[in-house]
């Protein structure tokens, strides 16, 4: 799928194992040695770890074609849950990083968790809302989630995830307001007498 769609970015919102259960296959090499999956090779080019996420760069190969892919793995999001309230800043920073990378290409990005609806739906909602808030003074979270669910059932799986979206949007509004206030300051007393 990555090669077919020429997806430059994969966003992974799970760990491979959570609470002693397999949530996702480890589909990249553990070392810098390429691994073969049928006719497709996957080579790890780099891996940078921070407290809440890991950024990896892969090179996929098939026949005579190669494609570099950025793999952004948020590791602090529990299944069926949400990051802690203290991590709202972190998840919004992660969403921003993903959006910056996605804007570099017109090709689609891939977003996945374990089931593809809870964390994935919440992440997609945050990404859409972050873009919307930049240009508008209102949001319709319920309407947007309903629209997402018309394309894929159960997007934003739990009440806790829905509330988390609201908490994140509140912080987005506060940041937008703060930026507006600081950008409105045009005079400054430059001399102290």
XYZ file of N, CA and C in Angstrom:
579
model
N 0.821 -1.190 0.000
C 0.000 0.000 0.000
C 0.868 1.258 0.000
N 1.923 1.278 0.797
C 2.793 2.450 0.871
C 3.384 2.747 -0.503
N 3.876 1.716 -1.184
C 4.462 1.910 -2.508
C 3.403 2.254 -3.548
N 2.256 1.584 -3.503
C 1.183 1.862 -4.468
C 0.725 3.304 -4.384
N 0.508 3.796 -3.171
C -0.007 5.153 -2.970
C 1.104 6.206 -2.931
N 2.357 5.739 -2.946
C 3.519 6.623 -2.821
C 3.444 7.475 -1.543
N 2.977 6.860 -0.487
C 2.812 7.567 0.789
C 4.173 7.925 1.379
N 4.417 9.212 1.610
C 5.716 9.620 2.148
C 5.806 9.516 3.673
N 4.642 9.382 4.337
C 4.604 9.410 5.800
C 3.673 8.319 6.321
N 4.137 7.599 7.342
C 3.295 6.667 8.095
C 3.240 7.187 9.529
N 2.029 7.361 10.039
C 1.835 7.768 11.431
C 1.331 6.548 12.190
N 2.083 6.120 13.183
C 1.731 4.948 13.988
C 1.415 5.423 15.402
N 0.201 5.149 15.862
C -0.268 5.659 17.154
C -0.397 4.561 18.197
N 0.377 3.522 18.043
C 0.351 2.393 18.963
C 1.777 1.913 19.182
N 1.940 1.064 20.134
C 3.170 0.308 20.255
C 2.859 -1.091 19.733
N 3.866 -1.830 19.377
C 3.613 -3.171 18.840
C 2.962 -4.073 19.889
N 3.375 -3.929 21.131
C 2.791 -4.705 22.228
C 2.331 -3.752 23.323
N 1.091 -3.930 23.750
C 0.535 -3.130 24.837
C -0.187 -4.066 25.793
N 0.122 -3.929 27.072
C -0.474 -4.789 28.097
C -0.356 -6.269 27.726
N 0.824 -6.643 27.290
C 1.157 -8.028 26.926
C 0.311 -8.581 25.782
N -0.237 -7.704 24.953
C -1.000 -8.142 23.777
C -0.386 -7.514 22.531
N -0.335 -8.280 21.459
C 0.169 -7.761 20.189
C -0.882 -6.832 19.595
N -0.483 -5.589 19.339
C -1.386 -4.591 18.760
C -1.045 -4.292 17.311
N 0.205 -4.560 16.933
C 0.655 -4.231 15.586
C 1.916 -5.038 15.295
N 2.035 -5.533 14.082
C 3.268 -6.218 13.700
C 4.415 -5.217 13.618
N 5.597 -5.686 13.924
C 6.809 -4.868 13.798
C 7.233 -4.963 12.338
N 6.782 -4.019 11.521
C 6.948 -4.119 10.068
C 8.189 -3.398 9.541
N 9.145 -3.112 10.398
C 10.394 -2.500 9.986
C 11.533 -3.259 10.651
N 12.752 -3.116 10.138
C 13.884 -3.861 10.698
C 14.252 -3.391 12.106
N 14.789 -4.299 12.883
C 15.284 -3.959 14.216
C 16.675 -3.319 14.141
N 17.385 -3.569 13.051
C 18.737 -3.028 12.860
C 18.780 -2.297 11.519
N 19.984 -1.878 11.133
C 20.108 -1.194 9.842
C 20.246 -2.170 8.667
N 20.148 -3.460 8.943
C 20.159 -4.462 7.870
C 18.778 -4.541 7.225
N 18.689 -4.470 5.891
C 17.377 -4.564 5.226
C 16.691 -5.903 5.505
N 15.367 -5.858 5.567
C 14.545 -7.048 5.774
C 13.650 -7.200 4.553
N 13.457 -8.437 4.119
C 12.606 -8.713 2.959
C 11.234 -9.190 3.425
N 10.200 -8.616 2.830
C 8.815 -9.059 3.000
C 8.336 -9.426 1.609
N 8.492 -10.702 1.247
C 8.209 -11.099 -0.126
C 9.209 -10.423 -1.050
N 8.716 -9.664 -2.024
C 9.579 -8.954 -2.976
C 9.934 -7.538 -2.527
N 9.477 -7.148 -1.371
C 9.680 -5.777 -0.897
C 10.748 -5.761 0.192
N 11.742 -4.885 0.024
C 12.771 -4.729 1.058
C 12.476 -3.476 1.878
N 12.787 -3.557 3.161
C 12.631 -2.415 4.062
C 13.964 -2.224 4.775
N 14.507 -1.029 4.647
C 15.784 -0.708 5.273
C 15.586 0.469 6.226
N 16.106 0.343 7.439
C 16.056 1.431 8.420
C 17.220 2.378 8.140
N 16.902 3.636 7.850
C 17.946 4.624 7.586
C 18.320 5.406 8.839
N 17.324 5.695 9.678
C 17.609 6.425 10.916
C 16.472 6.222 11.908
N 16.786 6.471 13.171
C 15.790 6.373 14.237
C 16.168 7.373 15.328
N 15.238 8.296 15.630
C 15.451 9.301 16.671
C 14.314 9.206 17.673
N 14.679 9.014 18.927
C 13.683 8.779 19.974
C 13.581 9.985 20.902
N 12.341 10.358 21.225
C 12.084 11.376 22.243
C 11.162 10.736 23.277
N 10.826 11.419 24.374
C 10.014 10.768 25.412
C 8.655 10.244 24.939
N 7.975 10.951 24.024
C 6.627 10.530 23.617
C 6.543 9.937 22.221
N 7.578 10.093 21.407
C 7.495 9.554 20.054
C 8.866 9.173 19.517
N 8.824 8.404 18.436
C 10.036 7.976 17.737
C 9.853 8.341 16.269
N 10.879 8.941 15.685
C 10.847 9.264 14.257
C 11.874 8.381 13.563
N 11.390 7.605 12.601
C 12.251 6.706 11.845
C 12.186 7.076 10.365
N 13.250 6.750 9.676
C 13.234 6.902 8.223
C 13.556 5.539 7.624
N 12.684 5.093 6.710
C 12.857 3.805 6.035
C 13.126 4.041 4.558
N 13.719 3.059 3.935
C 13.796 3.004 2.474
C 13.143 1.694 2.048
N 12.087 1.811 1.258
C 11.401 0.646 0.717
C 11.918 0.390 -0.685
N 12.056 -0.870 -1.024
C 12.499 -1.226 -2.365
C 11.633 -2.319 -2.956
N 11.299 -2.143 -4.230
C 10.534 -3.160 -4.958
C 10.979 -3.097 -6.407
N 11.444 -4.218 -6.938
C 11.986 -4.273 -8.299
C 13.098 -3.215 -8.398
N 12.982 -2.288 -9.346
C 14.006 -1.254 -9.523
C 13.644 0.063 -8.843
N 12.558 0.080 -8.075
C 12.097 1.319 -7.452
C 12.454 1.351 -5.968
N 12.782 2.546 -5.493
C 12.948 2.752 -4.052
C 12.132 3.971 -3.638
N 11.746 3.982 -2.389
C 10.991 5.112 -1.852
C 11.358 5.291 -0.390
N 11.690 6.512 -0.019
C 11.955 6.824 1.380
C 10.645 7.190 2.066
N 10.484 6.706 3.291
C 9.253 6.918 4.051
C 9.627 7.383 5.456
N 8.928 8.405 5.920
C 9.100 8.872 7.290
C 8.064 8.175 8.163
N 8.507 7.565 9.246
C 7.640 6.806 10.151
C 7.606 7.552 11.481
N 6.452 8.131 11.805
C 6.280 8.914 13.029
C 5.434 8.098 13.999
N 6.042 7.647 15.074
C 5.411 6.706 16.000
C 5.191 7.369 17.363
N 3.926 7.714 17.669
C 3.590 8.274 18.984
C 3.413 7.101 19.939
N 4.215 7.069 20.997
C 4.284 5.877 21.851
C 3.589 6.026 23.203
N 3.004 7.184 23.483
C 2.429 7.435 24.815
C 0.912 7.551 24.795
N 0.264 6.765 23.954
C -1.187 6.848 23.827
C -1.772 5.468 24.086
N -2.426 5.264 25.230
C -2.949 3.932 25.562
C -4.148 3.538 24.692
N -4.263 2.251 24.420
C -5.386 1.722 23.644
C -6.696 2.029 24.371
N -7.701 2.450 23.636
C -9.029 2.822 24.149
C -8.982 4.029 25.081
N -7.831 4.665 25.210
C -7.712 5.800 26.112
C -7.200 7.029 25.398
N -6.612 7.919 26.179
C -6.054 9.158 25.649
C -4.742 9.444 26.369
N -3.897 10.268 25.765
C -2.714 10.702 26.508
C -3.147 11.473 27.759
N -2.273 11.583 28.716
C -2.609 12.311 29.945
C -2.847 13.786 29.631
N -3.534 14.469 30.526
C -3.797 15.903 30.351
C -2.478 16.658 30.209
N -1.452 16.219 30.916
C -0.134 16.856 30.818
C 0.505 16.663 29.447
N 0.007 15.693 28.670
C 0.587 15.401 27.357
C -0.154 16.092 26.212
N -1.147 16.927 26.517
C -1.888 17.609 25.446
C -0.942 18.434 24.588
N -0.056 19.184 25.222
C 0.944 19.980 24.503
C 1.754 19.086 23.569
N 2.161 17.923 24.085
C 2.979 16.985 23.322
C 2.237 16.434 22.104
N 0.993 16.003 22.284
C 0.260 15.431 21.146
C 0.003 16.503 20.099
N -0.265 17.737 20.527
C -0.479 18.811 19.548
C 0.809 19.133 18.799
N 1.927 19.063 19.478
C 3.219 19.255 18.807
C 3.443 18.136 17.788
N 3.106 16.908 18.174
C 3.240 15.765 17.266
C 2.343 15.943 16.039
N 1.088 16.339 16.245
C 0.161 16.582 15.127
C 0.747 17.649 14.203
N 1.318 18.685 14.775
C 1.925 19.762 13.984
C 3.102 19.236 13.149
N 3.948 18.413 13.753
C 5.085 17.824 13.032
C 4.582 16.978 11.865
N 3.567 16.158 12.120
C 3.005 15.317 11.054
C 2.464 16.193 9.931
N 1.725 17.238 10.277
C 1.140 18.128 9.261
C 2.232 18.788 8.432
N 3.323 19.230 9.069
C 4.443 19.823 8.325
C 4.993 18.833 7.301
N 5.159 17.581 7.717
C 5.679 16.562 6.799
C 4.677 16.259 5.691
N 3.400 16.164 6.047
C 2.360 15.855 5.059
C 2.258 16.951 4.008
N 2.474 18.189 4.396
C 2.370 19.308 3.460
C 3.496 19.347 2.437
N 4.518 18.556 2.627
C 5.642 18.518 1.682
C 5.317 17.727 0.421
N 4.208 17.007 0.431
C 3.848 16.144 -0.697
C 2.342 16.170 -0.899
N 1.919 15.916 -2.110
C 0.482 15.801 -2.387
C -0.006 14.356 -2.211
N 0.935 13.440 -2.007
C 0.569 12.034 -1.840
C -0.023 11.810 -0.451
N -0.894 10.806 -0.310
C -1.576 10.588 0.974
C -0.637 10.032 2.041
N -0.922 10.397 3.287
C -0.193 9.794 4.398
C -1.026 8.625 4.927
N -0.386 7.757 5.670
C -1.059 6.608 6.278
C -1.049 6.822 7.792
N -2.217 6.680 8.416
C -2.344 6.805 9.870
C -2.934 5.504 10.387
N -2.295 4.909 11.391
C -2.852 3.677 11.959
C -2.580 3.572 13.445
N -3.460 2.824 14.109
C -3.250 2.418 15.497
C -3.382 0.902 15.491
N -4.183 0.333 16.370
C -4.377 -1.122 16.325
C -5.651 -1.469 15.572
N -6.774 -0.853 15.921
C -8.040 -1.135 15.231
C -8.327 -0.131 14.112
N -7.682 1.029 14.157
C -7.854 2.012 13.096
C -9.016 2.963 13.278
N -9.565 3.062 14.500
C -10.706 3.958 14.697
C -10.556 4.887 15.911
N -10.110 4.392 17.033
C -10.048 5.201 18.251
C -8.949 6.234 18.198
N -7.720 5.796 18.355
C -6.591 6.717 18.318
C -6.452 7.355 16.941
N -6.659 6.554 15.894
C -6.570 7.083 14.529
C -7.609 8.169 14.299
N -8.850 7.915 14.681
C -9.908 8.906 14.508
C -9.652 10.159 15.315
N -9.178 9.993 16.541
C -8.885 11.140 17.397
C -7.751 11.968 16.801
N -6.705 11.300 16.339
C -5.585 12.002 15.707
C -6.048 12.763 14.468
N -6.826 12.093 13.617
C -7.301 12.748 12.394
C -8.184 13.951 12.727
N -9.012 13.822 13.753
C -9.851 14.948 14.179
C -8.975 16.113 14.634
N -7.943 15.832 15.425
C -7.055 16.898 15.895
C -6.336 17.575 14.736
N -5.891 16.794 13.766
C -5.219 17.360 12.592
C -6.169 18.271 11.816
N -7.373 17.797 11.565
C -8.353 18.602 10.826
C -8.719 19.864 11.603
N -8.911 19.733 12.903
C -9.281 20.891 13.719
C -8.148 21.912 13.795
N -6.917 21.444 13.897
C -5.776 22.354 13.948
C -5.709 23.188 12.669
N -5.924 22.546 11.533
C -5.930 23.274 10.258
C -7.109 24.245 10.195
N -8.276 23.804 10.651
C -9.487 24.620 10.603
C -9.354 25.866 11.487
N -8.825 25.693 12.686
C -8.712 26.794 13.647
C -7.771 27.885 13.140
N -6.782 27.525 12.347
C -5.877 28.539 11.793
C -6.626 29.562 10.946
N -7.682 29.110 10.258
C -8.386 29.961 9.296
C -9.746 30.458 9.775
N -10.305 29.857 10.823
C -11.677 30.163 11.227
C -11.766 30.509 12.710
N -12.891 31.078 13.079
C -13.136 31.472 14.470
C -14.170 30.571 15.150
N -14.483 29.443 14.552
C -15.480 28.528 15.116
C -15.094 27.096 14.742
N -15.608 26.146 15.503
C -15.455 24.731 15.157
C -16.748 24.002 15.489
N -16.989 22.928 14.779
C -18.128 22.049 15.047
C -17.556 20.643 15.222
N -17.131 20.348 16.436
C -16.465 19.071 16.700
C -17.426 17.913 16.469
N -18.630 18.013 16.988
C -19.614 16.947 16.802
C -19.890 16.715 15.321
N -20.086 17.786 14.573
C -20.351 17.656 13.141
C -19.194 17.015 12.400
N -17.971 17.394 12.773
C -16.806 16.833 12.104
C -16.645 15.349 12.427
N -16.827 14.982 13.695
C -16.725 13.567 14.072
C -17.828 12.766 13.380
N -19.024 13.312 13.310
C -20.128 12.626 12.614
C -19.796 12.424 11.145
N -19.210 13.445 10.527
C -18.822 13.339 9.116
C -17.741 12.273 8.943
N -16.782 12.225 9.855
C -15.742 11.195 9.791
C -16.361 9.806 9.930
N -17.343 9.685 10.826
C -17.998 8.389 11.040
C -18.836 7.963 9.835
N -19.233 8.912 9.002
C -19.973 8.535 7.794
C -19.053 7.831 6.794
N -17.734 8.018 6.953
C -16.755 7.359 6.089
C -16.186 6.090 6.720
N -16.084 6.084 8.050
C -15.571 4.908 8.773
C -16.229 4.873 10.144
N -16.959 3.803 10.399
C -17.675 3.667 11.665
C -16.717 3.711 12.854
N -17.198 4.230 13.946
C -16.490 4.246 15.239
C -15.273 5.159 15.301
N -15.094 6.035 14.316
C -13.994 6.996 14.427
C -14.218 7.807 15.705
N -13.165 7.976 16.490
C -13.246 8.530 17.837
C -14.145 7.573 18.626
N -13.500 6.593 19.218
C -14.179 5.402 19.723
C -14.840 5.569 21.087
N -14.271 6.413 21.952
C -14.776 6.496 23.325
C -15.146 7.935 23.693
N -15.961 8.050 24.727
C -16.307 9.373 25.257
C -15.043 10.096 25.722
N -14.140 9.351 26.322
C -12.884 9.922 26.806
C -12.090 10.560 25.654
N -12.074 9.901 24.493
C -11.379 10.456 23.330
C -12.081 11.717 22.827
N -13.404 11.715 22.853
C -14.186 12.877 22.424
C -13.928 14.069 23.357
N -13.890 13.823 24.653
C -13.585 14.877 25.627
C -12.150 15.374 25.419
N -11.230 14.453 25.155
C -9.831 14.816 24.916
C -9.711 15.770 23.728
N -10.470 15.523 22.676
C -10.461 16.430 21.522
C -10.849 17.835 21.972
N -11.891 17.928 22.799
C -12.321 19.236 23.300
C -11.219 19.905 24.129
N -10.528 19.130 24.963
C -9.438 19.689 25.770
C -8.321 20.223 24.866
N -8.024 19.481 23.815
C -6.987 19.912 22.872
C -7.419 21.167 22.124
N -8.681 21.204 21.704
C -9.194 22.379 20.986
C -9.141 23.609 21.885
N -9.452 23.444 23.161
C -9.366 24.566 24.100
C -7.946 25.137 24.116
N -6.950 24.257 24.178
C -5.562 24.729 24.169
C -5.222 25.386 22.827
N -5.715 24.824 21.719
C -5.478 25.441 20.405
C -6.029 26.862 20.373
N -7.259 27.055 20.897
C -7.867 28.390 20.927
C -7.046 29.331 21.803
N -6.606 28.850 22.963
C -5.816 29.690 23.864
C -4.521 30.138 23.185
N -3.875 29.221 22.481
C -2.633 29.561 21.774
C -2.906 30.560 20.653
N -3.996 30.351 19.918
C -4.342 31.270 18.831
C -4.618 32.664 19.395
N -5.344 32.731 20.494
C -5.654 34.019 21.118
C -4.368 34.692 21.591
N -3.476 33.927 22.211
C -2.207 34.480 22.697
C -1.371 35.005 21.535
N -1.322 34.278 20.433
C -0.580 34.742 19.257
C -1.184 36.029 18.720
N -2.504 36.108 18.734
C -3.198 37.303 18.260
C -2.869 38.501 19.139
N -2.844 38.297 20.450
C -2.536 39.388 21.385
C -1.110 39.882 21.177
N -0.155 38.963 21.073
C 1.243 39.375 20.917
C 1.498 39.992 19.551
N 0.772 39.570 18.518
C 0.974 40.165 17.193
C 0.305 41.524 17.077
N -0.636 41.855 17.977
C -1.303 43.155 17.959
C -0.449 44.255 18.589
N 0.589 43.892 19.313
C 1.449 44.883 19.957
C 2.364 45.480 18.894
N 2.159 46.775 18.617
C 2.973 47.397 17.574
C 3.916 48.461 18.124
N 3.678 48.919 19.357
C 4.544 49.930 19.950
C 5.208 49.355 21.192
N 6.427 49.786 21.397
C 7.153 49.340 22.575
C 8.001 50.497 23.074
N 8.040 50.708 24.364
C 8.890 51.733 24.942
C 10.315 51.199 24.935
N 11.122 51.712 24.028
C 12.463 51.181 23.841
C 13.487 51.822 24.767
N 13.168 52.973 25.353
C 14.144 53.610 26.238
C 13.597 53.679 27.653
N 14.450 53.462 28.587
C 14.096 53.554 30.005
C 14.723 54.842 30.536
N 13.885 55.772 31.002
C 14.437 57.032 31.516
C 14.239 57.163 32.996
